[in-house]
Amino acid sequence: MAPRPRWWHTLQSSKAEALLAVDLYNRSGNERQLEAFIVHMNLGWTKLLQARTEESGGDLIVRDERGWRKRHPEGGYLYKPLRELLAEQFVDTDPRRNNIVFFLGLRNHIEHRHEAKVAALVAGRTQALLINYEQTLVEWFGHDEALGSELRFPLFVSAITQDAVEAVKRVRAQVPRAILDWLQDFDASLEPGLSADQRFDFRIYLIPYTGPKSEADASMSFIREDDLTDAQRAAIEQVRTIIREKRVPVEDLNRFKVGEVVEQVAARLEVPFNSYMHTQAWKFFAARPPTGAPDPAATKPQFCVYNSTFEQYTYTPAWVEYLVRHLTDPAEYSLVRAWRPPVTSSPSADAPVSTPAQTPG
């Protein structure tokens, strides 16, 4: 029998890391399960991407501008990090990539005494990280390599009560402000609709099944919401925390003009916030391109949208919340207020100076 290729051994190592991550996360107690899960899932994803790259004939080594392999300061060659491998395999808007990048950032923010509370806050994204791994594993290497037969639904003790939503709010209130701000800023940086994708944040309703059991029944089964009974649907409505409202698409729906943004932000800050500060803010946070830019529509769409018909910018509710969160910090408020554009080489004294047309906002 011919020896297995190197990528296959890398793949098995990847699967071992993922299984260890699940074991550590599902153990009893509150001893750094989330951190352990993130570390080993990151290793699992790294090795999965390395196996994919090797199997397809790609290069894992970092190279310089001449194409020579770079050496690691401690010996050996320098291998591509997880972020670079992700960029090679997934487009920017792929929910799987954004889910992994989210946990790369979260790992640096976890305070161990608050880890259990953070874990409750990001449970859906934790589940998505594992589901995405399994689906990608099967997509790339086939069902024979799946982890499904080695994973089990964990036994747990939990209470589902009428106060469940309030309990989640209490947990959220105990999470450090810095982590909440980082999480909200990360979500705000995503393309519209991406944060609601199940591959980024997995959400599910669990309804105990109390009817008679047949031999074909499984402990868990997935049912489309359209197939639920009226009683089951009513139970779901009691625990919904997000109200879905269908609206007819309208240009600038639920977006604000500059004056409206200023009014809302100023009402929630204890420091002055006016049109000048708003201009400073969109420049500082790069919410939109500078006046006179070749492409005025090159905005951060989660914050700002260019209306080509009226040649003006409108802003989203997420921009209002973003400004309030950041400008509440006196240090950051001072940085925004004092912001100045980078110094560039000044034109000669004889060169004419042109003033671009001002675009509102």
GROMACS .gro file of C-alpha atoms in nm, residues 129-266:
model
  138
  129LEU     CA    1  -1.737   2.784   1.415
  130LEU     CA    2  -1.769   2.408   1.461
  131ILE     CA    3  -2.050   2.357   1.208
  132ASN     CA    4  -1.857   2.554   0.947
  133TYR     CA    5  -1.550   2.341   1.012
  134GLU     CA    6  -1.745   2.018   0.962
  135GLN     CA    7  -1.920   2.138   0.647
  136THR     CA    8  -1.597   2.270   0.496
  137LEU     CA    9  -1.416   1.948   0.587
  138VAL     CA   10  -1.677   1.742   0.403
  139GLU     CA   11  -1.692   1.985   0.110
  140TRP     CA   12  -1.317   1.965   0.053
  141PHE     CA   13  -1.231   1.607   0.151
  142GLY     CA   14  -1.555   1.406   0.136
  143HIS     CA   15  -1.793   1.240   0.381
  144ASP     CA   16  -1.537   0.976   0.479
  145GLU     CA   17  -1.344   1.243   0.670
  146ALA     CA   18  -1.647   1.387   0.853
  147LEU     CA   19  -1.648   1.427   1.231
  148GLY     CA   20  -2.020   1.359   1.272
  149SER     CA   21  -1.976   1.000   1.388
  150GLU     CA   22  -1.728   1.111   1.656
  151LEU     CA   23  -1.929   1.400   1.801
  152ARG     CA   24  -2.216   1.360   2.044
  153PHE     CA   25  -2.492   1.592   2.159
  154PRO     CA   26  -2.374   1.705   2.506
  155LEU     CA   27  -2.579   1.641   2.818
  156PHE     CA   28  -2.653   1.963   3.005
  157VAL     CA   29  -2.862   2.107   3.283
  158SER     CA   30  -3.051   2.418   3.189
  159ALA     CA   31  -3.369   2.601   3.276
  160ILE     CA   32  -3.585   2.760   3.009
  161THR     CA   33  -3.821   3.001   3.179
  162GLN     CA   34  -4.024   3.309   3.103
  163ASP     CA   35  -3.729   3.508   3.240
  164ALA     CA   36  -3.481   3.370   2.984
  165VAL     CA   37  -3.448   3.697   2.795
  166GLU     CA   38  -3.390   3.892   3.116
  167ALA     CA   39  -3.126   3.637   3.218
  168VAL     CA   40  -2.939   3.695   2.892
  169LYS     CA   41  -2.957   4.070   2.950
  170ARG     CA   42  -2.813   4.027   3.301
  171VAL     CA   43  -2.524   3.821   3.165
  172ARG     CA   44  -2.458   4.081   2.897
  173ALA     CA   45  -2.453   4.357   3.159
  174GLN     CA   46  -2.174   4.175   3.345
  175VAL     CA   47  -1.946   4.145   3.042
  176PRO     CA   48  -1.665   4.406   3.047
  177ARG     CA   49  -1.741   4.720   2.847
  178ALA     CA   50  -1.427   4.682   2.636
  179ILE     CA   51  -1.539   4.339   2.511
  180LEU     CA   52  -1.892   4.457   2.438
  181ASP     CA   53  -1.760   4.758   2.246
  182TRP     CA   54  -1.522   4.540   2.046
  183LEU     CA   55  -1.799   4.290   1.967
  184GLN     CA   56  -2.039   4.563   1.856
  185ASP     CA   57  -1.772   4.733   1.646
  186PHE     CA   58  -1.684   4.402   1.481
  187ASP     CA   59  -2.048   4.342   1.389
  188ALA     CA   60  -2.080   4.698   1.260
  189SER     CA   61  -1.782   4.643   1.032
  190LEU     CA   62  -1.948   4.351   0.852
  191GLU     CA   63  -2.127   4.375   0.521
  192PRO     CA   64  -2.505   4.426   0.562
  193GLY     CA   65  -2.680   4.094   0.629
  194LEU     CA   66  -2.361   3.902   0.703
  195SER     CA   67  -2.405   3.911   1.081
  196ALA     CA   68  -2.748   3.745   1.041
  197ASP     CA   69  -2.604   3.454   0.840
  198GLN     CA   70  -2.623   3.121   1.025
  199ARG     CA   71  -2.265   3.047   0.918
  200PHE     CA   72  -2.152   3.349   1.119
  201ASP     CA   73  -2.385   3.322   1.420
  202PHE     CA   74  -2.582   2.998   1.458
  203ARG     CA   75  -2.923   3.042   1.624
  204ILE     CA   76  -3.177   2.773   1.700
  205TYR     CA   77  -3.488   2.721   1.911
  206LEU     CA   78  -3.504   2.409   2.131
  207ILE     CA   79  -3.853   2.280   2.202
  208PRO     CA   80  -3.884   1.965   2.419
  209TYR     CA   81  -4.070   1.686   2.243
  210THR     CA   82  -4.310   1.513   2.483
  211GLY     CA   83  -4.511   1.296   2.245
  212PRO     CA   84  -4.490   0.918   2.211
  213LYS     CA   85  -4.158   0.792   2.080
  214SER     CA   86  -4.124   0.555   1.787
  215GLU     CA   87  -3.823   0.339   1.702
  216ALA     CA   88  -3.732   0.577   1.419
  217ASP     CA   89  -3.721   0.888   1.641
  218ALA     CA   90  -3.392   1.062   1.712
  219SER     CA   91  -3.319   1.268   2.023
  220MET     CA   92  -3.290   1.576   1.807
  221SER     CA   93  -3.441   1.662   1.471
  222PHE     CA   94  -3.457   1.980   1.265
  223ILE     CA   95  -3.798   2.106   1.161
  224ARG     CA   96  -3.874   2.395   0.930
  225GLU     CA   97  -4.063   2.678   1.099
  226ASP     CA   98  -4.338   2.645   0.838
  227ASP     CA   99  -4.401   2.290   0.963
  228LEU     CA  100  -4.459   2.391   1.327
  229THR     CA  101  -4.799   2.369   1.491
  230ASP     CA  102  -4.974   2.685   1.607
  231ALA     CA  103  -4.886   2.601   1.968
  232GLN     CA  104  -4.518   2.553   1.886
  233ARG     CA  105  -4.508   2.873   1.684
  234ALA     CA  106  -4.670   3.063   1.973
  235ALA     CA  107  -4.402   2.929   2.210
  236ILE     CA  108  -4.130   3.050   1.976
  237GLU     CA  109  -4.282   3.396   1.957
  238GLN     CA  110  -4.256   3.424   2.338
  239VAL     CA  111  -3.877   3.395   2.330
  240ARG     CA  112  -3.796   3.594   2.021
  241THR     CA  113  -3.560   3.880   2.095
  242ILE     CA  114  -3.550   4.015   1.743
  243ILE     CA  115  -3.864   4.138   1.567
  244ARG     CA  116  -3.848   4.070   1.199
  245GLU     CA  117  -4.032   4.332   0.998
  246LYS     CA  118  -4.068   4.312   0.623
  247ARG     CA  119  -4.030   4.646   0.449
  248VAL     CA  120  -4.053   4.754   0.091
  249PRO     CA  121  -3.703   4.853  -0.024
  250VAL     CA  122  -3.682   5.232  -0.037
  251GLU     CA  123  -3.374   5.442  -0.104
  252ASP     CA  124  -3.243   5.592   0.224
  253LEU     CA  125  -3.498   5.399   0.435
  254ASN     CA  126  -3.396   5.417   0.802
  255ARG     CA  127  -3.098   5.638   0.727
  256PHE     CA  128  -3.024   5.984   0.860
  257LYS     CA  129  -2.900   6.313   0.725
  258VAL     CA  130  -2.607   6.485   0.895
  259GLY     CA  131  -2.831   6.710   1.106
  260GLU     CA  132  -3.028   6.412   1.234
  261VAL     CA  133  -2.710   6.227   1.328
  262VAL     CA  134  -2.578   6.532   1.510
  263GLU     CA  135  -2.905   6.576   1.698
  264GLN     CA  136  -2.920   6.212   1.812
  265VAL     CA  137  -2.556   6.184   1.913
  266ALA     CA  138  -2.548   6.521   2.089
   0.00000   0.00000   0.00000
